[in-house]
Amino acid sequence: MIGVSAEPTTREAVSLTGTDLHLSFGDHKVLRGVDIQVDAGTTTTVIGPSGSGKSTLLRVLNRLHEPDAGDILLDGRSVLKDNPDDLRRRIGMVFQQFNLFPHKTVAENVALGPRKLRGLDKERARALALQQLEIVGLTAKADARPSRLSGGQQQRVAIARALAMEPQVMFFDEATSALDPELVKGVLGLMADLAQQGMTMVVVTHEMSYARNVSDNVLFMDNGAVVETGEPDQLFTDAASERLRSFLSQVL
Ligand code: ADP
Ligand code: MG
């Protein structure tokens, strides 16, 4: 366990559902009727070859792209008629690139969202930032510039920044892919802690050990569609489709 000493979140976990999601870019069908059901407080890992639509699925689920068809439900209620900004505030997102502001301190980076988007004053935003930094084990770095931190520490700051918005769901899109191998474990450990605490999460990853050991469900995508979904033990030991067996034989 990594630095989880602050109060765990007391917020109620919510479910996330995508039904029959379609998206095309021009003639290119990138999502072809994707269904995803993430029960409250569970983690679904999305695996699949490059270009299969994993990142696009996350971007549709938080409406960075509007789906051509299908529905998105948070806590059992469709969000497609809401202001997309409301949805994005309820879903925290962590990418491969950390995108921290280099001229701001670590604490300022974490406090920025709460100040600008949630209207907290400077002191309250800093207090919240320090609380989130404690959760990711980086209190000591609060007043450092991001460039003084390792890649793994910077990614933990990016996670703290997302958590500071007090999201109901967290998305991770290949959050460890840009990290040096020795730094991957710390970030995966933090993600596992969040899952353990009951955060609803969707995790796109190439880390098959994480998919297998931490997630409640695995969704295997290929060519814009869900080829197979199920519990990790079943999927990893007894894949039904030739496509998943072949994918696993390449990545395991
Ligand atoms: P993955 O994350 O599984 O690697 P992506 O969701 O990034 O896959 O991409 C799926 C497909 O959609 C790819 O063929 C990609 O080229 C295409 N694509 C993704 N984003 C865009 C975009 N903004 N415009 C056009 N095509 C896109
Ligand atoms: Mg991707």
Short mmCIF file of C-alpha atoms and ligand atoms in Angstrom, two decimals:
data_model
loop_
_atom_site.label_atom_id
_atom_site.label_comp_id
_atom_site.label_asym_id
_atom_site.label_seq_id
_atom_site.Cartn_x
_atom_site.Cartn_y
_atom_site.Cartn_z
CA MET A 1 0.00 0.00 0.00
CA ILE A 2 1.31 3.41 -0.87
CA GLY A 3 0.89 6.37 1.42
CA VAL A 4 -2.82 5.97 2.01
CA SER A 5 -2.96 7.66 5.35
CA ALA A 6 -5.52 10.38 4.77
CA GLU A 7 -9.22 9.73 5.25
CA PRO A 8 -10.58 7.49 2.56
CA THR A 9 -13.27 9.10 0.48
CA THR A 10 -16.68 8.98 2.12
CA ARG A 11 -18.52 9.81 -1.08
CA GLU A 12 -20.97 7.19 -2.34
CA ALA A 13 -19.67 5.19 -5.26
CA VAL A 14 -21.75 5.37 -8.43
CA SER A 15 -22.17 3.05 -11.39
CA LEU A 16 -21.27 3.93 -14.97
CA THR A 17 -23.03 2.41 -17.97
CA GLY A 18 -22.49 2.84 -21.69
CA THR A 19 -25.02 1.20 -23.98
CA ASP A 20 -24.65 0.56 -27.70
CA LEU A 21 -22.16 3.39 -28.17
CA HIS A 22 -21.32 4.29 -31.74
CA LEU A 23 -18.82 6.81 -33.03
CA SER A 24 -17.43 7.44 -36.50
CA PHE A 25 -14.78 9.87 -37.66
CA GLY A 26 -15.93 10.50 -41.22
CA ASP A 27 -16.32 7.05 -42.79
CA HIS A 28 -14.20 5.42 -40.15
CA LYS A 29 -16.31 3.54 -37.60
CA VAL A 30 -14.28 3.70 -34.41
CA LEU A 31 -16.92 2.43 -31.95
CA ARG A 32 -19.42 -0.09 -33.29
CA GLY A 33 -22.01 -0.54 -30.58
CA VAL A 34 -19.96 -0.80 -27.39
CA ASP A 35 -21.63 -1.82 -24.12
CA ILE A 36 -19.87 -1.31 -20.82
CA GLN A 37 -21.26 -1.78 -17.31
CA VAL A 38 -19.14 -0.67 -14.38
CA ASP A 39 -20.93 -1.33 -11.11
CA ALA A 40 -20.49 1.16 -8.28
CA GLY A 41 -17.16 0.76 -6.56
CA THR A 42 -15.73 -1.69 -9.09
CA THR A 43 -12.89 -1.51 -11.61
CA THR A 44 -13.22 -2.47 -15.25
CA THR A 45 -10.02 -2.85 -17.20
CA VAL A 46 -10.12 -2.29 -20.95
CA ILE A 47 -7.54 -4.21 -22.96
CA GLY A 48 -7.01 -4.66 -26.67
CA PRO A 49 -4.63 -3.93 -29.51
CA SER A 50 -3.52 -0.44 -30.44
CA GLY A 51 -6.17 1.33 -32.50
CA SER A 52 -9.02 -0.85 -31.20
CA GLY A 53 -10.88 2.18 -29.77
CA LYS A 54 -9.99 2.06 -26.07
CA SER A 55 -9.06 5.74 -25.70
CA THR A 56 -12.02 6.75 -27.85
CA LEU A 57 -14.33 4.78 -25.58
CA LEU A 58 -13.10 6.75 -22.55
CA ARG A 59 -13.44 10.01 -24.46
CA VAL A 60 -17.01 9.15 -25.44
CA LEU A 61 -17.89 8.08 -21.90
CA ASN A 62 -16.95 11.53 -20.60
CA ARG A 63 -18.29 13.23 -23.72
CA LEU A 64 -15.07 14.69 -25.03
CA HIS A 65 -16.57 13.10 -28.15
CA GLU A 66 -20.34 13.00 -28.42
CA PRO A 67 -21.50 9.49 -29.40
CA ASP A 68 -23.38 9.19 -32.71
CA ALA A 69 -25.73 6.76 -30.97
CA GLY A 70 -26.11 5.03 -27.64
CA ASP A 71 -26.52 6.21 -24.08
CA ILE A 72 -24.33 6.99 -21.08
CA LEU A 73 -25.66 6.60 -17.56
CA LEU A 74 -24.04 7.69 -14.34
CA ASP A 75 -25.64 6.35 -11.19
CA GLY A 76 -28.41 4.91 -13.36
CA ARG A 77 -29.37 8.22 -14.98
CA SER A 78 -28.67 9.28 -18.56
CA VAL A 79 -26.25 12.19 -18.73
CA LEU A 80 -26.53 12.97 -22.45
CA LYS A 81 -28.86 15.90 -21.92
CA ASP A 82 -26.75 17.47 -19.16
CA ASN A 83 -24.05 20.05 -19.71
CA PRO A 84 -20.94 18.01 -20.69
CA ASP A 85 -18.86 20.05 -18.23
CA ASP A 86 -20.94 18.68 -15.34
CA LEU A 87 -20.16 15.14 -16.44
CA ARG A 88 -16.44 15.87 -16.84
CA ARG A 89 -16.28 17.20 -13.31
CA ARG A 90 -17.73 13.94 -12.05
CA ILE A 91 -15.16 11.86 -13.93
CA GLY A 92 -11.47 12.28 -13.15
CA MET A 93 -9.07 11.43 -15.94
CA VAL A 94 -5.41 10.45 -15.88
CA PHE A 95 -3.49 10.11 -19.14
CA GLN A 96 -0.14 8.78 -20.24
CA GLN A 97 1.16 12.38 -20.30
CA PHE A 98 0.96 14.13 -16.94
CA ASN A 99 0.54 17.67 -18.35
CA LEU A 100 1.47 19.46 -15.14
CA PHE A 101 2.12 23.20 -15.30
CA PRO A 102 5.91 23.50 -15.01
CA HIS A 103 5.95 26.97 -13.46
CA LYS A 104 3.49 26.13 -10.71
CA THR A 105 4.32 24.12 -7.62
CA VAL A 106 2.97 20.63 -7.11
CA ALA A 107 0.37 21.91 -4.64
CA GLU A 108 -0.65 24.72 -7.00
CA ASN A 109 -1.13 22.22 -9.81
CA VAL A 110 -3.46 20.17 -7.60
CA ALA A 111 -5.29 23.23 -6.25
CA LEU A 112 -5.94 24.77 -9.66
CA GLY A 113 -9.04 22.74 -10.59
CA PRO A 114 -10.75 23.21 -7.22
CA ARG A 115 -10.04 26.97 -7.40
CA LYS A 116 -11.07 27.55 -11.00
CA LEU A 117 -13.82 24.98 -11.45
CA ARG A 118 -15.21 24.53 -7.96
CA GLY A 119 -14.71 28.11 -6.78
CA LEU A 120 -12.75 27.29 -3.62
CA ASP A 121 -10.73 30.14 -2.14
CA LYS A 122 -6.95 29.92 -2.06
CA GLU A 123 -6.61 28.55 1.49
CA ARG A 124 -9.29 25.91 1.12
CA ALA A 125 -7.94 24.83 -2.25
CA ARG A 126 -4.44 24.48 -0.78
CA ALA A 127 -5.76 22.49 2.18
CA LEU A 128 -7.58 20.18 -0.22
CA ALA A 129 -4.46 19.88 -2.39
CA LEU A 130 -2.34 18.91 0.63
CA GLN A 131 -4.92 16.33 1.64
CA GLN A 132 -4.84 14.78 -1.85
CA LEU A 133 -1.03 14.88 -1.90
CA GLU A 134 -1.04 12.96 1.37
CA ILE A 135 -3.19 10.28 -0.23
CA VAL A 136 -0.66 9.84 -3.03
CA GLY A 137 2.28 10.02 -0.62
CA LEU A 138 3.76 13.30 -1.82
CA THR A 139 3.17 15.80 0.97
CA ALA A 140 6.91 16.45 1.13
CA LYS A 141 6.93 17.64 -2.49
CA ALA A 142 4.03 20.10 -2.18
CA ASP A 143 6.14 23.20 -2.79
CA ALA A 144 8.49 21.72 -5.38
CA ARG A 145 8.22 22.31 -9.12
CA PRO A 146 7.08 19.23 -11.09
CA SER A 147 10.46 19.03 -12.89
CA ARG A 148 12.10 18.11 -9.55
CA LEU A 149 9.98 14.96 -9.37
CA SER A 150 10.41 11.57 -11.02
CA GLY A 151 7.94 10.53 -13.72
CA GLY A 152 6.20 8.25 -11.24
CA GLN A 153 5.88 11.08 -8.73
CA GLN A 154 4.57 13.42 -11.45
CA GLN A 155 1.95 10.86 -12.39
CA ARG A 156 0.94 10.60 -8.73
CA VAL A 157 0.53 14.39 -8.72
CA ALA A 158 -1.68 14.06 -11.80
CA ILE A 159 -3.76 11.50 -9.90
CA ALA A 160 -3.97 13.85 -6.89
CA ARG A 161 -5.05 16.64 -9.26
CA ALA A 162 -7.87 14.47 -10.58
CA LEU A 163 -8.90 13.37 -7.06
CA ALA A 164 -9.00 17.00 -5.88
CA MET A 165 -12.08 17.47 -8.05
CA GLU A 166 -13.71 14.78 -5.87
CA PRO A 167 -14.81 12.74 -8.87
CA GLN A 168 -17.30 9.90 -8.66
CA VAL A 169 -15.49 7.86 -11.30
CA MET A 170 -11.84 7.73 -12.34
CA PHE A 171 -10.53 6.95 -15.84
CA PHE A 172 -6.93 5.94 -16.45
CA ASP A 173 -5.67 5.80 -20.03
CA GLU A 174 -2.33 3.99 -20.17
CA ALA A 175 -1.29 5.94 -17.10
CA THR A 176 1.94 3.98 -16.71
CA SER A 177 2.96 3.66 -20.36
CA ALA A 178 5.34 6.64 -20.32
CA LEU A 179 7.06 5.66 -17.07
CA ASP A 180 10.42 4.01 -16.61
CA PRO A 181 9.86 0.38 -15.64
CA GLU A 182 11.02 0.84 -12.05
CA LEU A 183 8.40 3.58 -11.52
CA VAL A 184 5.43 1.66 -12.88
CA LYS A 185 4.81 -0.38 -9.74
CA GLY A 186 4.30 2.64 -7.47
CA VAL A 187 1.64 4.15 -9.73
CA LEU A 188 -0.12 0.81 -10.22
CA GLY A 189 -0.04 0.36 -6.44
CA LEU A 190 -1.73 3.71 -5.94
CA MET A 191 -4.37 2.81 -8.54
CA ALA A 192 -4.95 -0.50 -6.77
CA ASP A 193 -5.37 1.37 -3.46
CA LEU A 194 -8.02 3.60 -5.03
CA ALA A 195 -9.84 0.56 -6.37
CA GLN A 196 -9.60 -1.06 -2.96
CA GLN A 197 -11.17 2.00 -1.35
CA GLY A 198 -14.20 1.58 -3.58
CA MET A 199 -13.62 4.12 -6.34
CA THR A 200 -15.50 3.28 -9.56
CA MET A 201 -12.76 3.04 -12.19
CA VAL A 202 -12.20 2.34 -15.88
CA VAL A 203 -8.58 1.50 -16.58
CA VAL A 204 -7.11 1.19 -20.07
CA THR A 205 -3.81 -0.60 -19.64
CA HIS A 206 -1.23 -2.91 -21.14
CA GLU A 207 -0.34 -4.11 -17.65
CA MET A 208 -1.92 -7.55 -17.76
CA SER A 209 -0.99 -8.32 -14.15
CA TYR A 210 -3.02 -5.28 -13.06
CA ALA A 211 -5.93 -6.31 -15.29
CA ARG A 212 -5.82 -9.79 -13.84
CA ASN A 213 -5.25 -9.05 -10.18
CA VAL A 214 -7.01 -5.76 -9.50
CA SER A 215 -9.98 -5.49 -11.82
CA ASP A 216 -13.43 -6.87 -11.21
CA ASN A 217 -14.14 -7.07 -14.92
CA VAL A 218 -12.10 -7.06 -18.08
CA LEU A 219 -13.34 -5.86 -21.41
CA PHE A 220 -11.41 -6.92 -24.51
CA MET A 221 -11.86 -4.62 -27.50
CA ASP A 222 -10.84 -5.15 -31.08
CA ASN A 223 -11.74 -3.05 -34.09
CA GLY A 224 -14.18 -0.81 -32.23
CA ALA A 225 -16.20 -3.57 -30.62
CA VAL A 226 -16.19 -5.53 -27.38
CA VAL A 227 -15.13 -9.02 -28.40
CA GLU A 228 -15.29 -10.51 -24.94
CA THR A 229 -15.94 -9.40 -21.38
CA GLY A 230 -15.92 -11.12 -18.05
CA GLU A 231 -14.14 -11.65 -14.78
CA PRO A 232 -10.36 -11.65 -15.12
CA ASP A 233 -9.77 -15.22 -13.91
CA GLN A 234 -12.15 -16.59 -16.48
CA LEU A 235 -10.95 -14.35 -19.32
CA PHE A 236 -7.26 -14.92 -18.76
CA THR A 237 -7.46 -18.67 -18.29
CA ASP A 238 -10.34 -19.60 -20.54
CA ALA A 239 -10.79 -17.03 -23.30
CA ALA A 240 -13.71 -17.92 -25.53
CA SER A 241 -12.56 -16.12 -28.67
CA GLU A 242 -9.59 -16.87 -30.85
CA ARG A 243 -8.91 -13.11 -31.04
CA LEU A 244 -8.47 -12.76 -27.29
CA ARG A 245 -6.36 -15.92 -27.07
CA SER A 246 -4.12 -14.58 -29.80
CA PHE A 247 -3.90 -11.13 -28.15
CA LEU A 248 -3.01 -12.67 -24.80
CA SER A 249 -0.38 -14.91 -26.34
CA GLN A 250 1.32 -11.77 -27.66
CA VAL A 251 1.21 -9.72 -24.48
CA LEU A 252 1.64 -12.26 -21.69
P1 ADP B 1 -6.62 2.78 -28.84
O1 ADP B 1 -6.71 3.72 -27.68
O2 ADP B 1 -7.27 1.46 -28.59
O3 ADP B 1 -5.22 2.62 -29.32
P2 ADP B 1 -8.01 4.89 -30.24
O4 ADP B 1 -9.31 5.01 -29.55
O5 ADP B 1 -6.97 5.90 -29.94
O6 ADP B 1 -7.44 3.41 -30.04
O7 ADP B 1 -8.26 4.93 -31.81
C1 ADP B 1 -9.19 4.10 -32.46
C2 ADP B 1 -9.23 4.47 -33.92
O8 ADP B 1 -9.81 5.76 -34.05
C3 ADP B 1 -7.87 4.56 -34.58
O9 ADP B 1 -8.00 4.02 -35.88
C4 ADP B 1 -7.59 6.03 -34.61
O10 ADP B 1 -6.76 6.35 -35.69
C5 ADP B 1 -8.97 6.63 -34.77
N1 ADP B 1 -9.09 7.96 -34.15
C6 ADP B 1 -8.94 8.24 -32.84
N2 ADP B 1 -9.15 9.55 -32.59
C7 ADP B 1 -9.44 10.11 -33.79
C8 ADP B 1 -9.77 11.45 -34.23
N3 ADP B 1 -9.85 12.47 -33.35
N4 ADP B 1 -10.00 11.63 -35.54
C9 ADP B 1 -9.95 10.61 -36.41
N5 ADP B 1 -9.66 9.34 -36.09
C10 ADP B 1 -9.40 9.09 -34.80
MG MG B 2 -5.22 4.69 -26.60
#
